[in-house]
GROMACS .gro file of C-alpha atoms in nm:
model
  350
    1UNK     CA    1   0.342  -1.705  -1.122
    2UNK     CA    2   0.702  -1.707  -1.088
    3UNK     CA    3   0.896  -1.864  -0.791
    4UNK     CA    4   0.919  -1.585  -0.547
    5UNK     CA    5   1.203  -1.756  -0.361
    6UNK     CA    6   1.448  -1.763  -0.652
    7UNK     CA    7   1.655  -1.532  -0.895
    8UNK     CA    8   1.460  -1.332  -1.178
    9UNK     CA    9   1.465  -1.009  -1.369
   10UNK     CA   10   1.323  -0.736  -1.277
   11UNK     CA   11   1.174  -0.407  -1.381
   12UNK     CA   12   0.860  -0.203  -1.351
   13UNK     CA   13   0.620   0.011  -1.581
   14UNK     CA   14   0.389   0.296  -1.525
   15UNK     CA   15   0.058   0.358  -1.759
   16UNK     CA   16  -0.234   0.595  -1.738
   17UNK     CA   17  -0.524   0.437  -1.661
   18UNK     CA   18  -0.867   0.603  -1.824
   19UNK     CA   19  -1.106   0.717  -1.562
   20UNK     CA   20  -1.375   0.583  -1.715
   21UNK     CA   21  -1.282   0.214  -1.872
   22UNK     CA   22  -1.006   0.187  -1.611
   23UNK     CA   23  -0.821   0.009  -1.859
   24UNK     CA   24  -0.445   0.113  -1.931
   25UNK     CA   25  -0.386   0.396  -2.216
   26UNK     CA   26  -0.031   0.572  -2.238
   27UNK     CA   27   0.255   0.421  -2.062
   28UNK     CA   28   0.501   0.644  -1.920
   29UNK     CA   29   0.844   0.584  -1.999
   30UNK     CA   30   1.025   0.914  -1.757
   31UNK     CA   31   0.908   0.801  -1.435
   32UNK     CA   32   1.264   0.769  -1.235
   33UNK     CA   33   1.140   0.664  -0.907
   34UNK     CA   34   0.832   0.519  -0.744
   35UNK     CA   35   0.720   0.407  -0.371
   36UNK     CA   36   0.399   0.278  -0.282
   37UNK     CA   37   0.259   0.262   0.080
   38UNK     CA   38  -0.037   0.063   0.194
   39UNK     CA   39  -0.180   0.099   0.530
   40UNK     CA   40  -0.515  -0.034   0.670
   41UNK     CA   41  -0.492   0.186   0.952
   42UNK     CA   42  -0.455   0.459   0.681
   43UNK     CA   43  -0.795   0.673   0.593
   44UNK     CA   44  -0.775   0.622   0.229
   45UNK     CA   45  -0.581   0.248   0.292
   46UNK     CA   46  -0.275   0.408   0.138
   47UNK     CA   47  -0.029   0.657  -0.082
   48UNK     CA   48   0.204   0.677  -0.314
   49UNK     CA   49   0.518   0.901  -0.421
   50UNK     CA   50   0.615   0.904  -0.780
   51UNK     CA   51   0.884   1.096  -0.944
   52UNK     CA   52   0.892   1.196  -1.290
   53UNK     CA   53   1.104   1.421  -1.570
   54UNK     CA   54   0.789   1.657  -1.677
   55UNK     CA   55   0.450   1.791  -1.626
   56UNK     CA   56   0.179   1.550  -1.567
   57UNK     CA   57  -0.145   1.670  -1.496
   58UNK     CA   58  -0.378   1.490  -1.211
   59UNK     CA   59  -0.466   1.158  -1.383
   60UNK     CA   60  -0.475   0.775  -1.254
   61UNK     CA   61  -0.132   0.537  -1.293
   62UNK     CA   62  -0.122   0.215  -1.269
   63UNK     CA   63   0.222   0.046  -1.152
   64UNK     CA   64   0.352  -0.296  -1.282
   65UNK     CA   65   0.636  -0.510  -1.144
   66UNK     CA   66   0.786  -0.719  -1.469
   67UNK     CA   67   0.917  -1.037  -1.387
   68UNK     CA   68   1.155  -1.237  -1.603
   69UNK     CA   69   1.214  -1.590  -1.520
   70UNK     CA   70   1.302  -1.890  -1.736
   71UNK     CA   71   1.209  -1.700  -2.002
   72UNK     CA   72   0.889  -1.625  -1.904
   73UNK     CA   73   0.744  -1.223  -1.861
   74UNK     CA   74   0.498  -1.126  -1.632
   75UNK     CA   75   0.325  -0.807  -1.552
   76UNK     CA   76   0.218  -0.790  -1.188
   77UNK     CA   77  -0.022  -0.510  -1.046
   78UNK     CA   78   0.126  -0.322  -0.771
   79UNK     CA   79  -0.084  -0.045  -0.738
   80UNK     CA   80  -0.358   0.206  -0.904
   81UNK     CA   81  -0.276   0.572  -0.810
   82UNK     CA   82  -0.488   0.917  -0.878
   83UNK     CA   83  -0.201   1.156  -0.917
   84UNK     CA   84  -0.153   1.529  -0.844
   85UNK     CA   85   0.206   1.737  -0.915
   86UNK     CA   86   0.244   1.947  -0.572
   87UNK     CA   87   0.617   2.034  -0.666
   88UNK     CA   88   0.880   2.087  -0.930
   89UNK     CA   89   1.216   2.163  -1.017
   90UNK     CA   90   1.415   2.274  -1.285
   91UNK     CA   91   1.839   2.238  -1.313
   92UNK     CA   92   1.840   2.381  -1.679
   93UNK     CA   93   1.857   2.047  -1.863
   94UNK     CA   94   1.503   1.905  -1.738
   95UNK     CA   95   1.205   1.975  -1.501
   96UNK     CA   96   1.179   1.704  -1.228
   97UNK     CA   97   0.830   1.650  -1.092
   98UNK     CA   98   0.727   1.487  -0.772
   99UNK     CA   99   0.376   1.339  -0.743
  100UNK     CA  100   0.185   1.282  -0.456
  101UNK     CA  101  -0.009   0.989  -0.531
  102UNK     CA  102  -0.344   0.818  -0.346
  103UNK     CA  103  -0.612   0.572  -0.391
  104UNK     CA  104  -0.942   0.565  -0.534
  105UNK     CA  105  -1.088   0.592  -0.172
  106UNK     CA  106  -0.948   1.018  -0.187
  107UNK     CA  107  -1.289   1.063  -0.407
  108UNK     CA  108  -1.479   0.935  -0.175
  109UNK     CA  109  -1.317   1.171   0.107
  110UNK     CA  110  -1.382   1.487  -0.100
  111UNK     CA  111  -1.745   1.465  -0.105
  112UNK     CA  112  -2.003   1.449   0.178
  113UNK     CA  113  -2.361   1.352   0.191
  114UNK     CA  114  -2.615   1.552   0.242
  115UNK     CA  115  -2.748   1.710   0.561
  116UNK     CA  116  -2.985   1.494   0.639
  117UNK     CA  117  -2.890   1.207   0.431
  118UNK     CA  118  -3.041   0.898   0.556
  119UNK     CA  119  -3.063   0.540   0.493
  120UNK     CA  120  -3.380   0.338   0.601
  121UNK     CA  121  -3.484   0.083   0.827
  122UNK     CA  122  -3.466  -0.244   0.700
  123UNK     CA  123  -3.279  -0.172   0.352
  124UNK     CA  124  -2.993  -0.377   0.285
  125UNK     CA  125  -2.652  -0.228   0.447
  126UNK     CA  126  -2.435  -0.394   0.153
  127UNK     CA  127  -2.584  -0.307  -0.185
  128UNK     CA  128  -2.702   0.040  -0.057
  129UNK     CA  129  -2.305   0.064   0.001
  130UNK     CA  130  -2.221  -0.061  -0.376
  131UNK     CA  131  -2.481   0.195  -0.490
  132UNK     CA  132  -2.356   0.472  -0.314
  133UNK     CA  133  -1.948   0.434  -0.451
  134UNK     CA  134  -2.081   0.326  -0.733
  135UNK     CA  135  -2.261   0.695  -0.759
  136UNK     CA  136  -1.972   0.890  -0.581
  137UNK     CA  137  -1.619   0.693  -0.668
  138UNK     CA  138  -1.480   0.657  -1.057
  139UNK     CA  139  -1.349   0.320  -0.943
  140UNK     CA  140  -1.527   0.005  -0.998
  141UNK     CA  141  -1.644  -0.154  -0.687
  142UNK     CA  142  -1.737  -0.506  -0.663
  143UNK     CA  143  -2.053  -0.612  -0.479
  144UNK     CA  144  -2.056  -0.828  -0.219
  145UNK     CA  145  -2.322  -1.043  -0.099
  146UNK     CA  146  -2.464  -1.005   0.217
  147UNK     CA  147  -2.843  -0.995   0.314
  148UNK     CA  148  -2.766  -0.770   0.663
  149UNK     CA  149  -3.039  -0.547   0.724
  150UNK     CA  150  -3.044  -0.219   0.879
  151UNK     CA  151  -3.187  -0.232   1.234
  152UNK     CA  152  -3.257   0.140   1.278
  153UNK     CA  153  -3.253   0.476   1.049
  154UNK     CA  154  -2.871   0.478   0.937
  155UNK     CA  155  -2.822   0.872   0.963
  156UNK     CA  156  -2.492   1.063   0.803
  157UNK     CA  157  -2.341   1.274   1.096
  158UNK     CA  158  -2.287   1.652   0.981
  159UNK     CA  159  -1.876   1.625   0.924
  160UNK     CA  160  -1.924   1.267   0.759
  161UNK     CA  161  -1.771   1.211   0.425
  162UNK     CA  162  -1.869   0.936   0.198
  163UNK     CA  163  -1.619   0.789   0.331
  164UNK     CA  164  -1.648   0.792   0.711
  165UNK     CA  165  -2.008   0.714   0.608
  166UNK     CA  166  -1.966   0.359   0.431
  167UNK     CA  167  -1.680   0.246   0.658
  168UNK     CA  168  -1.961   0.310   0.896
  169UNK     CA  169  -2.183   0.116   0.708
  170UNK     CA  170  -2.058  -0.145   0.583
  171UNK     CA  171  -1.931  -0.220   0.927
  172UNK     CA  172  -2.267  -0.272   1.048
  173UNK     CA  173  -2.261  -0.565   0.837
  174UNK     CA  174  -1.976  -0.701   1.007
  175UNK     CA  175  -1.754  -0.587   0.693
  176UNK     CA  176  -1.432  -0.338   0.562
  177UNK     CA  177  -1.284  -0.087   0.270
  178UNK     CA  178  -1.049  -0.239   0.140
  179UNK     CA  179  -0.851  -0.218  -0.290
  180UNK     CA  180  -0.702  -0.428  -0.517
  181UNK     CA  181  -0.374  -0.351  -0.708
  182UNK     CA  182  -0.609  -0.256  -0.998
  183UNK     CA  183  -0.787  -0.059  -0.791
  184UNK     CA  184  -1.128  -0.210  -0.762
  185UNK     CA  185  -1.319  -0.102  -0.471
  186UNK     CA  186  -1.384  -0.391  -0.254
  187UNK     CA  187  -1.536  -0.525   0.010
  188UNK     CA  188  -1.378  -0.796   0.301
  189UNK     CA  189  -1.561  -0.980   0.567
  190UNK     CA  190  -1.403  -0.881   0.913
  191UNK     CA  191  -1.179  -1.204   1.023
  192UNK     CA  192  -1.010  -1.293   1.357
  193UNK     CA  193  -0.665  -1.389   1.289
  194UNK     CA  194  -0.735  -1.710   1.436
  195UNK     CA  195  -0.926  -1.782   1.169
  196UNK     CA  196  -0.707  -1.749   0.888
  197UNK     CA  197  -0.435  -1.911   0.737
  198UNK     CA  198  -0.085  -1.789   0.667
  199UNK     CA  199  -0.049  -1.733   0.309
  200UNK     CA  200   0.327  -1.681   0.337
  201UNK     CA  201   0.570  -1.821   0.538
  202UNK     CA  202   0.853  -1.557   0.660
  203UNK     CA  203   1.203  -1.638   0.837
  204UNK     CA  204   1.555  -1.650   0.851
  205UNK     CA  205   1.622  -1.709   0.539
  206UNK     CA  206   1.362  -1.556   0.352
  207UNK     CA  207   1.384  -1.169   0.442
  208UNK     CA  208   1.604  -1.013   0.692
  209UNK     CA  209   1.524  -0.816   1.025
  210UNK     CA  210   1.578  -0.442   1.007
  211UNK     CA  211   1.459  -0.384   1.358
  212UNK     CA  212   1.307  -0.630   1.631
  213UNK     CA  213   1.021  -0.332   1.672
  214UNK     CA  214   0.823  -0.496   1.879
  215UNK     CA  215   0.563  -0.280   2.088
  216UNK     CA  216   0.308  -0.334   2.345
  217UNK     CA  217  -0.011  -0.167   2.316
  218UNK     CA  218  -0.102  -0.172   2.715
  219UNK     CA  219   0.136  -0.119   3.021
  220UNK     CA  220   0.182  -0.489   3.137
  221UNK     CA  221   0.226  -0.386   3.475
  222UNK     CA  222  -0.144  -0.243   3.435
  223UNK     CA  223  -0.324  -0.506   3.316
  224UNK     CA  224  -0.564  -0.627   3.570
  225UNK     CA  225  -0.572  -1.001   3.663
  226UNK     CA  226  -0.952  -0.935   3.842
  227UNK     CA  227  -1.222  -0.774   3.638
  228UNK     CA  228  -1.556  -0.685   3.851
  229UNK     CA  229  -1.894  -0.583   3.655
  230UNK     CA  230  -2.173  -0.425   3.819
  231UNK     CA  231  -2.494  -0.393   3.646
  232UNK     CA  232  -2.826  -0.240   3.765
  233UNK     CA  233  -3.134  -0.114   3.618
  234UNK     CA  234  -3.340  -0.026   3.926
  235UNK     CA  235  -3.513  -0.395   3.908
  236UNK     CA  236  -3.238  -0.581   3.890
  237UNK     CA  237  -2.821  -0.553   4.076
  238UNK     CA  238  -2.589  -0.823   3.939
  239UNK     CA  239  -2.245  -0.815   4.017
  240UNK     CA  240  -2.010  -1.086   3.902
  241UNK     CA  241  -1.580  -1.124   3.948
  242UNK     CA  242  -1.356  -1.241   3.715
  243UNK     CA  243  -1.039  -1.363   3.832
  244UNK     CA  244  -0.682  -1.449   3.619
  245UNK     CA  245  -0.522  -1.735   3.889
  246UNK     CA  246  -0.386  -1.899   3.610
  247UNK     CA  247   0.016  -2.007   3.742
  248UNK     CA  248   0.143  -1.992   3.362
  249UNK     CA  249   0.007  -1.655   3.344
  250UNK     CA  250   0.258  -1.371   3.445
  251UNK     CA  251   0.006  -1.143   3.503
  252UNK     CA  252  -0.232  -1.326   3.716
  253UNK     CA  253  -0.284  -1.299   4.102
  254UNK     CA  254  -0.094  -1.598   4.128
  255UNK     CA  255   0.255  -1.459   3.937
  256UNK     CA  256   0.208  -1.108   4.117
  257UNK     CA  257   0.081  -1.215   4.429
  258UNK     CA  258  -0.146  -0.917   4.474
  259UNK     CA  259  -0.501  -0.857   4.274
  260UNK     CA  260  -0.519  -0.580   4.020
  261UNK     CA  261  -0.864  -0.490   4.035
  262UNK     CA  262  -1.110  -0.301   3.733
  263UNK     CA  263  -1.447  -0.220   3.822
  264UNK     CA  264  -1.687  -0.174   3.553
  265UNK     CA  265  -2.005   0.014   3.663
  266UNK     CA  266  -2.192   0.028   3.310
  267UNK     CA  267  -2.137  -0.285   3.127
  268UNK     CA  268  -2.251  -0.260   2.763
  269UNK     CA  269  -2.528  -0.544   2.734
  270UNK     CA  270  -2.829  -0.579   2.510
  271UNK     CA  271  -3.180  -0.571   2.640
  272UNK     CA  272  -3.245  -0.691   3.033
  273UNK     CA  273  -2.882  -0.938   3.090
  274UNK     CA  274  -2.929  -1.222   3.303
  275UNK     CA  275  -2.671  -1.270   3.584
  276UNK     CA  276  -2.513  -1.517   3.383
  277UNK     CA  277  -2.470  -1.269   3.098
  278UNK     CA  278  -2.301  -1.046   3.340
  279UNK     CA  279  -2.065  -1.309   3.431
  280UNK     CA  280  -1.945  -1.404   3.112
  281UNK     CA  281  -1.911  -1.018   3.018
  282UNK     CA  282  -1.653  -0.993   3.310
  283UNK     CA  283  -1.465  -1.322   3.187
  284UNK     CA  284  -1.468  -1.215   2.857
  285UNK     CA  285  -1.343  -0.838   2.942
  286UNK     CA  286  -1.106  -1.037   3.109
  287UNK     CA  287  -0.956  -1.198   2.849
  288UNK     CA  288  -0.927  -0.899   2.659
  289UNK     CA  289  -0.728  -0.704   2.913
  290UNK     CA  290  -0.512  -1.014   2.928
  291UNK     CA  291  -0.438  -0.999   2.580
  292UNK     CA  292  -0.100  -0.778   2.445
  293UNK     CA  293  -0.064  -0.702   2.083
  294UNK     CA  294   0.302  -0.688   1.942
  295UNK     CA  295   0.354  -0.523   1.590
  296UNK     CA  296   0.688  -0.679   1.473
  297UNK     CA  297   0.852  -0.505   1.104
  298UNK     CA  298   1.087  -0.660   0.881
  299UNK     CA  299   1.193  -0.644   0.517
  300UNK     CA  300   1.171  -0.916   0.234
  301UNK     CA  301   1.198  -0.899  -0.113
  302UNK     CA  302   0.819  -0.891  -0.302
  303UNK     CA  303   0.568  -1.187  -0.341
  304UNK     CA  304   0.227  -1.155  -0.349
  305UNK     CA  305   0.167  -1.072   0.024
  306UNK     CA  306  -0.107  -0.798   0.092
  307UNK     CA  307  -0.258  -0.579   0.418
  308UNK     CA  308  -0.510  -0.844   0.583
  309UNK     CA  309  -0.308  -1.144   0.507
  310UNK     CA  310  -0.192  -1.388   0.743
  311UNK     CA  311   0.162  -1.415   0.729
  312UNK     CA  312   0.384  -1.679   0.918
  313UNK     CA  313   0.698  -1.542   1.154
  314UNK     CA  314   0.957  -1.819   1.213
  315UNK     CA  315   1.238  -1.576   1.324
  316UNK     CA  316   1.487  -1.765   1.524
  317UNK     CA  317   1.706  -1.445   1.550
  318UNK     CA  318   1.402  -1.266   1.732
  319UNK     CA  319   1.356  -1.578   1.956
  320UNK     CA  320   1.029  -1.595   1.710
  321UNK     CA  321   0.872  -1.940   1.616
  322UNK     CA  322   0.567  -2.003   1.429
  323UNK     CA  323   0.407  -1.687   1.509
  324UNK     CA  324   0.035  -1.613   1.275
  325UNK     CA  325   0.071  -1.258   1.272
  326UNK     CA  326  -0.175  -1.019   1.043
  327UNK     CA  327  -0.022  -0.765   0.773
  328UNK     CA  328  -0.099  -0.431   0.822
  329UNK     CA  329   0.117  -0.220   0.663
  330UNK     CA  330   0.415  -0.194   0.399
  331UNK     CA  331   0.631   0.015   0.221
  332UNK     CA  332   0.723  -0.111  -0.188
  333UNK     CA  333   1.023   0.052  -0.326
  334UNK     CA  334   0.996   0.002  -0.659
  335UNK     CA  335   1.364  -0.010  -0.742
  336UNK     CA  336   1.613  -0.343  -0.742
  337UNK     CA  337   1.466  -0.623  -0.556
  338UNK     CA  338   1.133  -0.441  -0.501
  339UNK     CA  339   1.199  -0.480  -0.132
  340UNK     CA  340   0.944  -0.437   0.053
  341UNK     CA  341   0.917  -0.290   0.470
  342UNK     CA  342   0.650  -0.471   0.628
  343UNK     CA  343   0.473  -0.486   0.931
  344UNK     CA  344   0.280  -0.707   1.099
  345UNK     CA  345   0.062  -0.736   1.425
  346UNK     CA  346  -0.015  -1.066   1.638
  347UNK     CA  347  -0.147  -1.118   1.974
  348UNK     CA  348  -0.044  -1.295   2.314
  349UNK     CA  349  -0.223  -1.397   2.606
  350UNK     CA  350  -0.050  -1.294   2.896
   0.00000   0.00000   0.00000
């Protein structure tokens, strides 16, 4: 793995990638430009534009970012594209092609199930999931191991794809879609930020700030500092109060000096909730009102640095200072430097 943070050589190859070993074939040698974006907020996680010189017909590429540093090559996967030629021009020396490009999740999105299609009380949620892509998708998929049962009859809505039916699934097992660079189908274990740890370190000197684009999800001037939950089920009335009076908080009835009150009439809770149940479903609500996510995006040159990953943010221009923030989107330009537009989310307690 070469040193990320230092000088190297740099240059990138395409190849076709054969459906059915999805091992490399023919490399292309006219592609003249390539960017890749991923997205886990995207349907199908992600896209891709690639331009060529000629026809291509609809096929799978696979795109490689050589690296060249004392002395030594590598070949690093960057992405595995199916490909379809939507446009073309001609300016009587050669035909320039533009390719829309997307992951192995589109084949899933073309097909549905059928009407009625139903999976079973008690069957395993994760390797009915495996068996399904493995049945619908070209793509290998790698199994994961789980022993989650279905509670209930898991029942495919009328407008579900296979898709919107797995991502459904699989997070009923407390799991996520999600690709390699080669392109493998895979499964990750939902994970609270808190949890994980940074796998990169980002600042200063490291990657530059196009834009401070830092956004808040809620109104802060609407986020309550008093949560109230009612609950009744004609046996039993609970009600219990939640209150932010934290002095460090700026939101809290303290800071403001006047309660912002939310009444919840229907609190979600299993079975028949004690009052103490109640009460710590107000706190916790609570805590989630009181918590703003900021989605910060800045530019680096490429290392190994996924969607999902924990990234740190030590950003001294952006008054930003060891900041665990989680990756969920970027643009690759695969062109000199391979920089890369990223963006990441973290939260703060208010």
């Amino acid at each position: 793995m070469p040193d990320w943070t230092k000088t190297m050589e740099q240059d990138f190859e395409y190849y076709i990638v054969d459906p059915n070993t999805w091992r490399d074939t023919e490399r292309l040698k006219n592609v003249k430009a390539c960017t890749i974006n991923r997205d886990i907020s995207a349907e199908t996680l992600g896209s891709a534009t690639i331009d060529i010189n000629g026809m291509l017909g609809e096929c799978y590429i696979r795109v490689y970012l050589i690296t060249i540093q004392g002395g030594l090559r590598e070949r690093h996967v960057l992405g595995t594209f199916l490909v379809q030629t939507p446009t073309s021009k001609y300016d009587g020396k050669v035909q320039s092609v533009s390719l829309d490009a997307y992951t192995p999740l589109l084949e899933l999105k073309e097909k549905s199930p059928p009407l009625g299609y139903a999976l079973f009380k008690d069957e395993n949620v994760m390797t009915n999931a495996f068996q399904i892509i493995r049945e619908q998708a070209r793509a290998p998929v790698v199994k994961a191991q789980c022993v989650q049962k279905l509670c209930t009859d898991f029942v495919a809505n009328i407008d579900d794809t296979w898709l919107t039916y797995i991502r459904d699934l699989v997070s009923y097992a407390n799991y996520e879609l999600d690709l390699d660079e080669n392109g493998r189908i895979i499964f990750q274990p939902k994970t609270n930020i808190a949890a994980l740890q940074p796998v990169h370190t980002f600042d200063d000197g490291n990657s530059s700030i196009l834009y401070p684009e830092i956004s808040i999800d809620y109104d802060i001037y609407n986020i309550p500092n008093v949560i109230e939950a009612i609950y009744s089920d004609g046996n039993h009335n609970y009600s219990a109060k939640a209150v932010n009076d934290n002095p460090n908080s700026i939101v809290s009835t303290v800071s403001r000096g006047r309660e912002i009150l939310l009444r919840i009439t229907n609190p979600e809770l299993p079975g028949n909730p004690t009052k103490r149940q109640v009460q710590e479903y107000a706190e916790q609500k609570l805590a989630e009102a009181s918590t703003v996510e900021y989605i910060v995006s800045y530019t680096h040159g490429y290392c190994p640095v996924r969607p999902r990953d924990c990234v740190r943010l030590n950003y001294a221009k952006a008054n930003m200072s060891n900041i665990k923030a989680k990756v969920i989107s970027q643009t690759i330009k695969c062109e000199a430097g391979c920089p890369v537009t990223e963006k990441a989310a973290y939260s703060a307690k208010l």
